[in-house]
C-alpha positions as MATLAB code, in Angstrom:
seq = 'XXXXXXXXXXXXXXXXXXXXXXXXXXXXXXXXXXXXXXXXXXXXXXXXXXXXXXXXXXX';
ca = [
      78.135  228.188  -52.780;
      80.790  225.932  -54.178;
      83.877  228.030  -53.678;
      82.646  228.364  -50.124;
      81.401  225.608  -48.653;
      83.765  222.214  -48.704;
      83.625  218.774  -46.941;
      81.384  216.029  -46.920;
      78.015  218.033  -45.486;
      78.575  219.915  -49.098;
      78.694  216.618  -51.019;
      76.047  215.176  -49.290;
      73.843  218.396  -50.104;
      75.106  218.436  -53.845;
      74.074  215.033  -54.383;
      70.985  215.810  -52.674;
      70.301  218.717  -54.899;
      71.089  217.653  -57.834;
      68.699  214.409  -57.360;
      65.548  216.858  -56.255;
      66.874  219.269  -59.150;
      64.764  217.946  -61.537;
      61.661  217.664  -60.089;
      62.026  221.220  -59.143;
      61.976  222.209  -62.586;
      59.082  219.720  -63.234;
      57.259  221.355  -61.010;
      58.058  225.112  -62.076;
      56.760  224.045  -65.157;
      53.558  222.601  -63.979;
      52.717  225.869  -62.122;
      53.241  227.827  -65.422;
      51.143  225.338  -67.341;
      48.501  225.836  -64.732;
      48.673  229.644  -64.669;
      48.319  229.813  -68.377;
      45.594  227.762  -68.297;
      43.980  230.004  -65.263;
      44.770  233.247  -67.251;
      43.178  231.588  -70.329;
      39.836  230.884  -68.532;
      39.541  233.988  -66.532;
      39.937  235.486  -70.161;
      37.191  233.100  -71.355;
      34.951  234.021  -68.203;
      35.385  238.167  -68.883;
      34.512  237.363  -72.118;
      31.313  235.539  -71.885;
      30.123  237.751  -69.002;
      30.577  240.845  -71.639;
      28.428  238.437  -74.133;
      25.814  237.727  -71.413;
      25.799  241.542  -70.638;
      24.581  242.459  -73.687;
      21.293  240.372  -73.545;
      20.450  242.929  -70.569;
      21.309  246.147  -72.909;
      24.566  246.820  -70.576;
      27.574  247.989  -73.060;
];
């Protein structure tokens, strides 16, 4: 995007960027924190439903 767009609107949208850049990645990182935690108790849920299963004689 840098070869090909030039002039002030370009700064002004670099500095821009570059200032929201980080909370971007804050917030990628929050969403995969939260989706491993999701996974991890949707694991945790499959598994004690199996558990609870087995008090009923359902294999």
């Amino acid at each position: 995007l840098r070869s090909e767009w030039e002039g002030e609107a370009f700064r002004k949208f670099d500095d821009q960027f570059q200032q929201l850049k980080p909370k971007v990645t804050d917030f990628s990182n929050l969403m995969h924190q939260i989706e491993q935690q999701l996974s991890k108790t949707a694991t945790a849920v499959e598994e004690n439903d199996a558990n609870l299963s087995r008090n009923f004689g359902l294999n």
